[in-house]
Amino acid sequence: MQSPYLIFLGDANLTGMDKMGAGIRQWRGELCLAQHRLPGCAFDLDLPEMAPAQAQAAGCRTMIVGVVNVGGFIPENWIATIVDALESGLDVAAGMHTRLIDIPAIAEAAARTGRSVHDVRAPTRSFAPGTGRKRSGKRVLTMGTDCAVGKKYTALAIERELRARGVDADFRATGQTGLLIAGRGVVIDAVIADFVSGAAEWLSPDADPAHWDVIEGQGSLAHPAYAAVTLGLAHGSQPDAIVLCHEPGRAKMLGLDYPVPTVSALAEMALQATRLTNPAAQVVGVSINGSNLDRGSIDAVIAGIEAETGLPCCDPLLHGPGRIVDRLLG
Amino acid sequence: MQSPYLIFLGDANLTGMDKMGAGIRQWRGELCLAQHRLPGCAFDLDLPEMAPAQAQAAGCRTMIVGVVNVGGFIPENWIATIVDALESGLDVAAGMHTRLIDIPAIAEAAARTGRSVHDVRAPTRSFAPGTGRKRSGKRVLTMGTDCAVGKKYTALAIERELRARGVDADFRATGQTGLLIAGRGVVIDAVIADFVSGAAEWLSPDADPAHWDVIEGQGSLAHPAYAAVTLGLAHGSQPDAIVLCHEPGRAKMLGLDYPVPTVSALAEMALQATRLTNPAAQVVGVSINGSNLDRGSIDAVIAGIEAETGLPCCDPLLHGPGRIVDRLLG
């Protein structure tokens, strides 16, 4: 996929919908040249605003649809913009379940212009069912009280911290954004259900005993739509260590009338889930996403979680994940 | 799909591999005219042995590949028999993940002979993600200590018993065999992982308050390969009642070096899993598969399970599920 990128945010306006664009902006900011939004868009990635033709003239090579939505589909009113991007000389990438190439107007425009479309969520290979066989090497998995609470950011921050300390570590992407950031991985929620744990086993193969795979979690064990993906990923990952991820102040699961579990309740669920394939699994820390809190509130939340759980707690973007990594390696 | 059927068992020889053929034989025996086996096959459905041409002459219309295997693929050495069936004037149906139509020699033979191939596992529609919204009507779900322990037979026996008592009830198929028996359903392990609970919600829609959906369970919460499917099905089913299914004497999960949980341990796991979307879920009985036990052993096992769990326990093919249905309706 050719960079630099134009990030397209459509008219996305619900909490968390910008997380693909925001993730690429945060972790591959050097590849992001501009953003393009439609009227009604509630997000801003702090990039210059450019239409596709202008972005192409400025050097962009690919427009990334930087939005996630429930069901993973391309809204009808974005198709014209995607066709415009292809006609302006840009490739287009998206991470939806509905593939760009399956939308006739887009497929036709791609063929006519000779541009490429990248459907990064669709698996590019098949997988075997899981076996539960114990693999060598060490693994840490991030698990969330909900979707969009910081599981990917936490895993990326831990990979960076481990490498800074000279530890051999690899971030293992399990979502479309993580895959674009890392350049490899498997979008685990797009795998056929029977093969979820098998795909997770494939993702973090046997490794040197001192090597850490830092596996991006997905969904939440407490989420009525996505817990199956979360459980299959946990079973296949066989994590030695779990880092819990939480957004303080969020009362309801994203888009649903279900309560968000407490960190302690999630810790219990996470251990029950992971112990099937790794009885030695332990929770080593709590990562919070304090982006909606002021600094004083963050400090109070962290003190409360540490008192309640006895685990190191931090906001990885604010404090770095050092204290969690101390516990991980300790 | 045209009946009557020739059931093809290939050279299947591992425990449980015959369960698709055996299930159709048990529950739609009137549609089964003959069986066809290759050297090395360990199973016998007690049907006349016929090659495809002979079966066609005897009136068969469709050859069903009556085998399940890990990964759901068509072994190379079965392709010639499938092509032979098409050339003999039979349609062919299979329930593998690998579709018949994607195997070039089979697709070519189907096109050349004008016969149909039915890939019954592949979803014929798309699904939305689950919402967790409470639906009207009542639901009972069978959940197993392992794969191939009698979840489908138990659900079918409960449907029959409920209808015999004048209760409005529907078996809801979630596997390829159940789908062929019922003529409808969704093969839940072949759905994209993100949509498993949504597909389960679709399968048992809002219904009359007195109506029972009897939902066929899949896999096991204790199975390292398939627990994700089991959990998503449980969340989407929102069962009011759970019937546990168990094969006494099986020490290891099918094909794996993992222990089979006790019935009591599974009861605890099942309640934890189902209470997310239905806090009122209750375990109402235990169904055992006593096909490998003598009658005295079965009685002793049942007495032991009833003493341990306080739940009614029976082998539905031996005793009928009446005592479980008493508890269900009580």
XYZ file of C-alpha atoms in Angstrom:
660
model
C 0.000 0.000 0.000
C 1.508 3.269 -1.101
C 1.920 6.203 1.272
C 1.463 9.033 2.108
C -2.184 8.844 3.007
C -5.318 10.947 2.761
C -7.564 9.897 5.668
C -11.276 9.939 4.779
C -13.644 10.241 7.740
C -16.959 10.499 5.855
C -19.736 11.895 8.003
C -18.820 9.672 10.984
C -20.234 11.105 14.187
C -20.641 8.341 16.820
C -18.152 7.677 19.616
C -15.277 5.523 18.464
C -16.098 5.607 14.732
C -12.894 7.518 13.996
C -10.655 4.982 15.659
C -9.089 3.631 12.461
C -8.122 7.098 11.214
C -7.082 8.222 14.676
C -4.966 5.097 15.198
C -3.061 5.531 11.964
C -2.617 9.255 12.719
C -1.281 8.428 16.208
C 1.085 5.599 15.311
C 1.994 6.323 11.670
C 1.570 10.092 11.692
C 4.564 10.527 9.382
C 2.553 8.794 6.635
C -0.574 10.963 7.020
C -0.650 14.067 4.803
C -4.278 15.207 4.885
C -7.839 14.447 5.935
C -11.127 14.652 4.032
C -14.506 14.927 5.761
C -18.124 15.170 4.679
C -20.656 17.555 6.267
C -21.750 16.222 9.658
C -18.433 14.581 10.518
C -17.739 14.983 14.242
C -14.030 14.184 14.152
C -10.843 16.070 13.396
C -7.436 14.404 13.097
C -5.646 17.767 13.085
C -4.487 17.309 9.487
C -4.876 19.712 6.537
C -8.289 19.381 4.896
C -7.983 18.292 1.245
C -10.331 16.908 -1.377
C -8.971 13.854 -3.258
C -7.659 15.767 -6.295
C -5.920 18.319 -4.082
C -4.457 15.533 -1.922
C -3.155 13.724 -5.005
C -1.514 16.934 -6.216
C 0.054 17.353 -2.760
C 1.619 13.898 -3.030
C -0.912 11.540 -1.424
C -0.959 8.077 -2.966
C -3.750 6.270 -1.058
C -7.014 7.396 0.510
C -7.756 5.344 3.637
C -11.365 5.102 4.780
C -10.491 5.757 8.428
C -13.839 4.800 9.931
C -15.254 1.769 11.711
C -18.979 1.215 12.167
C -21.264 -1.489 13.531
C -21.517 -4.155 10.837
C -18.581 -2.821 8.858
C -20.332 -1.447 5.785
C -19.660 1.443 3.368
C -22.529 3.962 3.618
C -24.166 4.768 0.284
C -23.270 8.459 0.528
C -19.510 7.735 0.694
C -19.335 5.897 -2.608
C -19.127 9.057 -4.721
C -16.121 10.250 -2.699
C -14.377 6.894 -3.100
C -14.992 6.938 -6.850
C -13.730 10.552 -6.914
C -10.530 9.446 -5.153
C -9.905 6.709 -7.729
C -10.586 9.141 -10.566
C -8.193 11.619 -8.943
C -5.391 9.065 -9.147
C -5.452 7.740 -5.582
C -5.643 4.105 -4.508
C -8.278 3.473 -1.822
C -8.048 1.273 1.291
C -10.783 0.331 3.742
C -11.238 -2.024 6.675
C -14.936 -2.820 6.361
C -16.550 -6.270 6.224
C -18.260 -5.145 2.999
C -15.429 -5.068 0.515
C -14.831 -2.063 -1.704
C -14.357 -4.406 -4.638
C -17.881 -5.799 -4.124
C -19.478 -2.381 -4.648
C -20.111 -2.167 -8.411
C -19.496 1.574 -8.822
C -16.165 1.295 -6.998
C -15.060 -1.860 -8.818
C -15.916 -0.220 -12.133
C -14.011 2.958 -11.266
C -10.975 0.978 -10.123
C -10.947 -1.013 -13.361
C -11.438 2.087 -15.498
C -8.732 4.155 -13.765
C -6.266 1.339 -13.150
C -6.096 2.236 -9.447
C -5.980 -0.369 -6.642
C -8.487 -0.915 -3.877
C -7.251 -2.595 -0.672
C -9.795 -4.432 1.472
C -7.551 -4.937 4.481
C -10.114 -6.679 6.689
C -10.684 -9.666 4.395
C -8.427 -12.603 5.317
C -5.840 -13.330 2.648
C -5.390 -16.935 3.731
C -7.308 -19.763 5.371
C -6.659 -21.146 8.846
C -6.874 -24.483 10.626
C -8.994 -24.871 13.766
C -7.176 -24.294 17.035
C -5.348 -27.162 18.692
C -4.627 -25.703 22.135
C -1.045 -26.943 21.811
C 1.279 -24.975 24.109
C 3.709 -22.815 22.134
C 7.138 -21.552 23.145
C 7.855 -17.870 23.807
C 5.883 -15.400 25.938
C 2.649 -13.595 25.155
C 0.774 -10.648 26.583
C -2.800 -9.885 25.484
C -4.749 -6.668 26.020
C -8.386 -7.215 27.036
C -10.995 -4.490 27.395
C -14.051 -3.701 29.464
C -15.580 -2.594 26.121
C -14.730 -1.909 22.490
C -12.650 1.188 21.730
C -11.068 1.600 25.164
C -7.394 1.504 24.150
C -6.420 -2.136 23.606
C -4.440 -1.392 20.447
C -2.725 1.729 21.813
C -1.794 -0.169 24.964
C -0.309 -3.070 23.004
C 1.662 -0.720 20.737
C 2.937 1.235 23.747
C 4.031 -1.985 25.466
C 5.831 -3.170 22.324
C 7.666 0.159 22.145
C 8.596 0.062 25.833
C 9.808 -3.554 25.655
C 11.976 -2.779 22.640
C 13.346 0.329 24.354
C 14.454 -1.936 27.189
C 16.162 -4.269 24.744
C 13.537 -6.987 24.970
C 12.741 -8.849 21.753
C 9.042 -8.063 21.227
C 6.488 -7.954 18.402
C 3.119 -6.244 18.252
C 0.600 -8.706 16.789
C -2.232 -6.919 14.993
C -5.736 -8.405 15.171
C -7.741 -5.510 13.724
C -7.752 -3.525 10.506
C -6.088 -0.465 12.047
C -3.407 -2.491 13.804
C -2.736 -4.328 10.574
C -2.213 -1.062 8.684
C 0.073 0.207 11.453
C 2.131 -2.983 11.699
C 1.970 -3.961 8.034
C 0.958 -7.523 8.995
C -1.445 -9.459 11.179
C -4.917 -10.943 10.866
C -8.242 -9.140 11.254
C -9.629 -11.710 13.634
C -13.287 -10.612 13.565
C -13.406 -11.267 9.810
C -12.310 -14.900 10.137
C -14.896 -17.709 9.846
C -16.052 -18.424 13.413
C -14.756 -22.018 13.472
C -11.207 -20.794 12.866
C -10.895 -17.836 15.268
C -8.700 -19.547 17.841
C -6.745 -21.262 15.057
C -6.060 -17.895 13.431
C -4.907 -16.557 16.809
C -2.564 -19.548 17.172
C -1.143 -18.834 13.704
C -0.640 -15.161 14.595
C 1.780 -15.783 17.469
C 3.781 -18.872 16.542
C 6.449 -20.678 18.527
C 9.210 -18.253 19.435
C 12.407 -17.889 21.430
C 11.699 -18.440 25.157
C 12.600 -14.809 25.949
C 10.529 -13.322 23.097
C 7.296 -11.435 23.830
C 4.385 -11.267 21.455
C 2.227 -8.269 22.387
C -1.197 -9.202 21.070
C -3.840 -6.576 20.301
C -7.121 -7.545 21.955
C -10.539 -7.266 20.329
C -14.047 -6.563 21.626
C -14.801 -7.497 25.210
C -15.789 -10.635 27.085
C -18.679 -8.550 28.445
C -19.955 -7.445 25.032
C -23.076 -9.291 23.784
C -22.105 -8.876 20.128
C -18.361 -9.464 20.144
C -17.461 -11.682 23.125
C -17.120 -14.707 20.856
C -14.281 -13.023 18.954
C -12.685 -11.994 22.257
C -12.838 -15.524 23.662
C -11.482 -17.224 20.554
C -8.619 -14.740 20.437
C -7.887 -15.363 24.132
C -7.885 -19.144 23.711
C -5.640 -19.073 20.665
C -3.291 -16.458 22.142
C -2.557 -18.523 25.297
C -1.419 -15.339 27.055
C 1.008 -15.564 29.951
C 0.065 -12.016 30.878
C -3.074 -9.925 30.482
C -3.327 -6.144 30.544
C -6.842 -4.876 31.196
C -7.981 -1.781 29.295
C -10.703 0.558 30.490
C -12.199 3.957 29.775
C -13.225 5.544 33.084
C -16.618 7.205 33.007
C -18.138 5.058 30.289
C -21.298 3.580 31.828
C -22.762 1.682 28.863
C -21.151 -0.601 26.290
C -20.584 1.263 23.038
C -23.955 1.695 21.319
C -25.801 -0.723 23.627
C -27.907 -0.661 26.769
C -25.506 -2.977 28.640
C -23.383 -1.895 31.602
C -19.588 -1.757 31.344
C -18.088 -4.218 33.855
C -15.752 -3.033 36.576
C -12.054 -3.638 36.113
C -12.159 -6.250 38.875
C -15.079 -8.081 37.261
C -13.250 -8.114 33.932
C -10.106 -9.424 35.629
C -12.086 -12.404 36.897
C -13.664 -13.046 33.459
C -10.298 -12.700 31.720
C -8.609 -15.221 33.973
C -11.430 -17.732 33.605
C -11.278 -17.385 29.824
C -7.523 -17.587 29.392
C -6.810 -20.334 31.910
C -8.325 -22.959 29.605
C -5.268 -22.843 27.327
C -2.770 -21.282 29.760
C -3.403 -22.086 33.412
C -0.505 -19.777 34.368
C -2.154 -16.651 32.895
C -1.950 -13.596 35.149
C -3.273 -10.050 35.021
C -0.254 -7.742 35.209
C -1.736 -4.271 34.909
C -4.556 -1.925 34.006
C -4.378 0.596 31.179
C -6.850 3.444 31.161
C -7.890 5.762 28.383
C -8.089 9.141 30.094
C -8.711 11.184 26.960
C -12.094 12.362 28.281
C -10.814 13.233 31.785
C -8.861 16.131 33.282
C -5.516 15.417 34.888
C -6.823 15.471 38.458
C -9.589 13.015 37.650
C -7.104 10.679 35.960
C -4.901 10.617 39.055
C -7.915 9.844 41.258
C -9.161 7.076 38.934
C -5.708 5.484 38.836
C -5.371 5.583 42.622
C -8.810 3.989 42.944
C -8.058 1.185 40.471
C -4.680 0.475 42.069
C -6.275 0.280 45.521
C -9.067 -1.965 44.242
C -6.965 -4.370 42.191
C -3.449 -4.193 43.594
C -2.201 -3.816 40.017
C -0.131 -1.060 38.405
C -2.414 1.303 36.477
C -1.551 4.023 33.965
C -2.679 5.887 30.890
C -0.069 4.719 28.355
C -0.252 7.888 26.240
C 0.148 10.082 29.318
C 2.543 8.120 31.513
C 3.897 5.441 29.223
C 3.316 1.788 30.152
C 6.546 1.519 32.171
C 5.016 0.370 35.431
C 2.969 -2.310 33.672
C 6.062 -3.501 31.811
C 7.967 -3.606 35.132
C 5.351 -6.050 36.417
C 5.319 -7.960 33.125
C 9.063 -8.575 33.283
C 9.225 -8.895 37.072
C -32.674 -30.935 -2.123
C -34.158 -34.043 -3.656
C -34.587 -37.248 -1.668
C -34.131 -40.157 -1.205
C -30.490 -40.080 -0.227
C -27.354 -42.125 -0.685
C -25.150 -41.448 2.361
C -21.431 -41.367 1.531
C -19.085 -42.044 4.469
C -15.759 -42.044 2.605
C -12.987 -43.688 4.605
C -13.963 -41.872 7.815
C -12.568 -43.658 10.857
C -12.198 -41.243 13.807
C -14.734 -40.942 16.634
C -17.621 -38.686 15.709
C -16.732 -38.301 12.009
C -19.930 -40.110 10.996
C -22.203 -37.795 12.929
C -23.735 -36.057 9.900
C -24.684 -39.340 8.212
C -25.782 -40.905 11.495
C -27.901 -37.869 12.387
C -29.758 -37.888 9.072
C -30.195 -41.664 9.362
C -31.592 -41.293 12.908
C -33.957 -38.366 12.337
C -34.817 -38.645 8.616
C -34.385 -42.389 8.182
C -37.329 -42.528 5.798
C -35.272 -40.469 3.312
C -32.162 -42.678 3.470
C -32.018 -45.492 0.906
C -28.403 -46.625 0.894
C -24.858 -45.995 2.064
C -21.530 -45.955 0.214
C -18.174 -46.455 1.926
C -14.545 -46.548 0.871
C -12.030 -49.096 2.179
C -10.982 -48.186 5.728
C -14.322 -46.685 6.737
C -15.056 -47.538 10.377
C -18.775 -46.726 10.344
C -21.947 -48.521 9.326
C -25.357 -46.838 9.183
C -27.152 -50.174 8.730
C -28.253 -49.280 5.196
C -27.801 -51.292 1.978
C -24.366 -50.765 0.431
C -24.626 -49.237 -3.063
C -22.246 -47.523 -5.460
C -23.589 -44.275 -6.963
C -24.849 -45.806 -10.250
C -26.613 -48.592 -8.378
C -28.136 -46.113 -5.922
C -29.376 -43.938 -8.762
C -30.994 -46.968 -10.394
C -32.612 -47.813 -7.052
C -34.209 -44.353 -6.903
C -31.702 -42.205 -4.972
C -31.628 -38.574 -6.067
C -28.880 -37.018 -3.912
C -25.628 -38.308 -2.437
C -24.946 -36.673 0.911
C -21.354 -36.557 2.130
C -22.263 -37.668 5.659
C -18.950 -36.910 7.322
C -17.567 -34.121 9.465
C -13.862 -33.610 10.054
C -11.597 -31.096 11.761
C -11.303 -28.128 9.426
C -14.232 -29.211 7.252
C -12.405 -30.168 4.062
C -13.036 -32.751 1.302
C -10.161 -35.274 1.274
C -8.481 -35.646 -2.102
C -9.371 -39.341 -2.339
C -13.137 -38.661 -2.136
C -13.271 -36.426 -5.190
C -13.449 -39.308 -7.676
C -16.483 -40.749 -5.863
C -18.221 -37.365 -5.872
C -17.556 -36.947 -9.586
C -18.804 -40.524 -10.108
C -22.042 -39.651 -8.279
C -22.638 -36.617 -10.502
C -21.889 -38.673 -13.613
C -24.309 -41.338 -12.346
C -27.126 -38.795 -12.269
C -27.117 -37.915 -8.567
C -26.954 -34.446 -7.051
C -24.360 -34.130 -4.265
C -24.650 -32.346 -0.918
C -21.938 -31.703 1.677
C -21.523 -29.720 4.876
C -17.831 -28.892 4.728
C -16.218 -25.459 5.047
C -14.476 -26.175 1.735
C -17.277 -25.939 -0.774
C -17.818 -28.656 -3.378
C -18.261 -25.969 -5.999
C -14.767 -24.627 -5.255
C -13.140 -27.960 -6.176
C -12.441 -27.699 -9.922
C -13.047 -31.366 -10.820
C -16.404 -31.321 -9.014
C -17.504 -27.975 -10.445
C -16.577 -29.185 -13.924
C -18.493 -32.455 -13.494
C -21.570 -30.634 -12.164
C -21.543 -28.257 -15.135
C -20.999 -31.067 -17.617
C -23.735 -33.336 -16.199
C -26.213 -30.610 -15.272
C -26.437 -31.967 -11.719
C -26.601 -29.738 -8.621
C -24.131 -29.521 -5.751
C -25.411 -28.268 -2.400
C -22.917 -26.694 0.003
C -25.202 -26.574 3.011
C -22.669 -25.101 5.461
C -22.074 -21.868 3.555
C -24.343 -19.071 4.816
C -26.883 -18.004 2.219
C -27.381 -14.568 3.734
C -25.495 -11.960 5.740
C -26.166 -11.019 9.358
C -25.964 -7.932 11.537
C -23.882 -7.926 14.730
C -25.752 -8.909 17.876
C -27.587 -6.258 19.861
C -28.362 -8.142 23.069
C -31.952 -6.862 22.870
C -34.292 -9.094 24.879
C -36.706 -10.994 22.617
C -40.161 -12.379 23.415
C -40.886 -16.111 23.599
C -38.915 -18.813 25.429
C -35.674 -20.516 24.481
C -33.812 -23.629 25.552
C -30.229 -24.256 24.412
C -28.274 -27.512 24.571
C -24.644 -27.094 25.690
C -22.044 -29.845 25.749
C -18.999 -30.890 27.739
C -17.436 -31.577 24.302
C -18.236 -31.812 20.593
C -20.307 -34.790 19.425
C -21.925 -35.616 22.773
C -25.593 -35.403 21.733
C -26.565 -31.719 21.635
C -28.505 -32.061 18.377
C -30.245 -35.330 19.323
C -31.214 -33.836 22.676
C -32.683 -30.712 21.073
C -34.611 -32.754 18.508
C -35.937 -35.081 21.229
C -37.042 -32.100 23.319
C -38.813 -30.528 20.327
C -40.655 -33.816 19.710
C -41.611 -34.164 23.378
C -42.831 -30.558 23.634
C -44.950 -30.937 20.503
C -46.339 -34.240 21.793
C -47.486 -32.346 24.875
C -49.183 -29.724 22.730
C -46.542 -27.060 23.328
C -45.707 -24.799 20.377
C -42.007 -25.523 19.802
C -39.419 -25.294 17.017
C -36.035 -26.971 16.701
C -33.518 -24.349 15.592
C -30.659 -25.892 13.635
C -27.155 -24.454 14.036
C -25.127 -27.143 12.257
C -25.066 -28.729 8.827
C -26.753 -31.945 9.951
C -29.455 -30.172 11.914
C -30.083 -27.933 8.928
C -30.571 -30.926 6.637
C -32.902 -32.530 9.193
C -34.960 -29.392 9.808
C -34.756 -27.972 6.291
C -33.774 -24.567 7.693
C -31.390 -22.916 10.141
C -27.927 -21.406 10.054
C -24.601 -23.233 10.274
C -23.250 -20.983 12.962
C -19.591 -22.071 12.824
C -19.425 -20.949 9.186
C -20.531 -17.381 9.932
C -17.936 -14.567 10.010
C -16.822 -14.298 13.663
C -18.112 -10.739 14.139
C -21.663 -11.879 13.351
C -22.005 -15.107 15.367
C -24.231 -13.715 18.099
C -26.163 -11.673 15.536
C -26.828 -14.807 13.490
C -28.030 -16.558 16.655
C -30.367 -13.631 17.362
C -31.729 -13.911 13.816
C -32.252 -17.666 14.223
C -34.707 -17.410 17.130
C -36.696 -14.222 16.557
C -39.400 -12.675 18.725
C -42.181 -15.205 19.286
C -45.398 -15.805 21.185
C -44.731 -15.707 24.965
C -45.625 -19.423 25.280
C -43.524 -20.535 22.290
C -40.304 -22.504 22.835
C -37.359 -22.381 20.487
C -35.208 -25.466 21.057
C -31.766 -24.374 19.926
C -29.124 -26.880 18.869
C -25.859 -26.141 20.688
C -22.413 -26.215 19.074
C -18.939 -27.074 20.318
C -18.209 -26.596 23.997
C -17.248 -23.711 26.261
C -14.377 -25.953 27.380
C -13.047 -26.635 23.883
C -9.916 -24.646 22.923
C -10.846 -24.602 19.233
C -14.597 -24.016 19.265
C -15.539 -22.192 22.487
C -15.852 -18.910 20.599
C -18.661 -20.343 18.475
C -20.307 -21.771 21.595
C -20.166 -18.448 23.428
C -21.496 -16.366 20.546
C -24.355 -18.814 20.079
C -25.123 -18.657 23.808
C -25.117 -14.851 23.865
C -27.346 -14.547 20.811
C -29.714 -17.314 21.928
C -30.480 -15.653 25.288
C -31.628 -19.034 26.625
C -34.096 -19.166 29.507
C -33.154 -22.807 29.986
C -30.007 -24.828 29.377
C -29.753 -28.591 28.975
C -26.252 -29.936 29.504
C -25.077 -32.760 27.248
C -22.361 -35.235 28.183
C -20.859 -38.529 27.073
C -19.868 -40.511 30.179
C -16.467 -42.134 29.939
C -14.931 -39.671 27.521
C -11.788 -38.426 29.274
C -10.276 -36.172 26.580
C -11.866 -33.583 24.294
C -12.387 -35.031 20.827
C -9.002 -35.221 19.099
C -7.184 -33.123 21.727
C -5.118 -33.572 24.856
C -7.548 -31.510 26.963
C -9.703 -32.947 29.752
C -13.491 -33.053 29.418
C -15.019 -30.923 32.195
C -17.394 -32.423 34.729
C -21.091 -31.774 34.291
C -21.027 -29.515 37.358
C -18.091 -27.508 36.033
C -19.873 -27.062 32.707
C -23.049 -25.959 34.508
C -21.086 -23.165 36.152
C -19.465 -22.121 32.854
C -22.805 -22.236 31.036
C -24.538 -20.008 33.567
C -21.699 -17.491 33.553
C -21.803 -17.356 29.763
C -25.567 -17.102 29.299
C -26.308 -14.690 32.133
C -24.770 -11.789 30.200
C -27.789 -11.620 27.881
C -30.315 -13.466 30.059
C -29.729 -13.115 33.800
C -32.634 -15.538 34.429
C -30.967 -18.456 32.592
C -31.197 -21.770 34.458
C -29.864 -25.262 33.903
C -32.892 -27.585 33.767
C -31.404 -30.988 33.064
C -28.569 -33.205 31.911
C -28.709 -35.359 28.790
C -26.237 -38.181 28.443
C -25.134 -40.144 25.414
C -24.956 -43.707 26.696
C -24.293 -45.357 23.346
C -20.932 -46.688 24.549
C -22.227 -47.977 27.903
C -24.201 -51.032 28.977
C -27.566 -50.534 30.606
C -26.330 -51.020 34.180
C -23.549 -48.486 33.717
C -26.018 -45.977 32.307
C -28.259 -46.279 35.358
C -25.290 -45.805 37.680
C -24.020 -42.772 35.732
C -27.462 -41.159 35.788
C -27.851 -41.730 39.530
C -24.427 -40.199 40.091
C -25.141 -37.103 37.976
C -28.540 -36.578 39.616
C -26.986 -36.823 43.077
C -24.167 -34.427 42.121
C -26.262 -31.799 40.357
C -29.810 -32.149 41.701
C -30.989 -32.070 38.072
C -33.030 -34.611 36.106
C -30.739 -36.716 33.929
C -31.569 -39.109 31.107
C -30.399 -40.578 27.816
C -32.974 -39.103 25.419
C -32.767 -41.973 22.920
C -33.196 -44.550 25.694
C -35.618 -42.871 28.083
C -36.964 -39.919 26.141
C -36.380 -36.421 27.525
C -39.643 -36.375 29.512
C -38.162 -35.657 32.923
C -36.083 -32.798 31.530
C -39.149 -31.371 29.786
C -41.099 -31.661 33.075
C -38.499 -29.409 34.687
C -38.434 -27.110 31.646
C -42.174 -26.505 31.829
C -42.386 -26.677 35.631
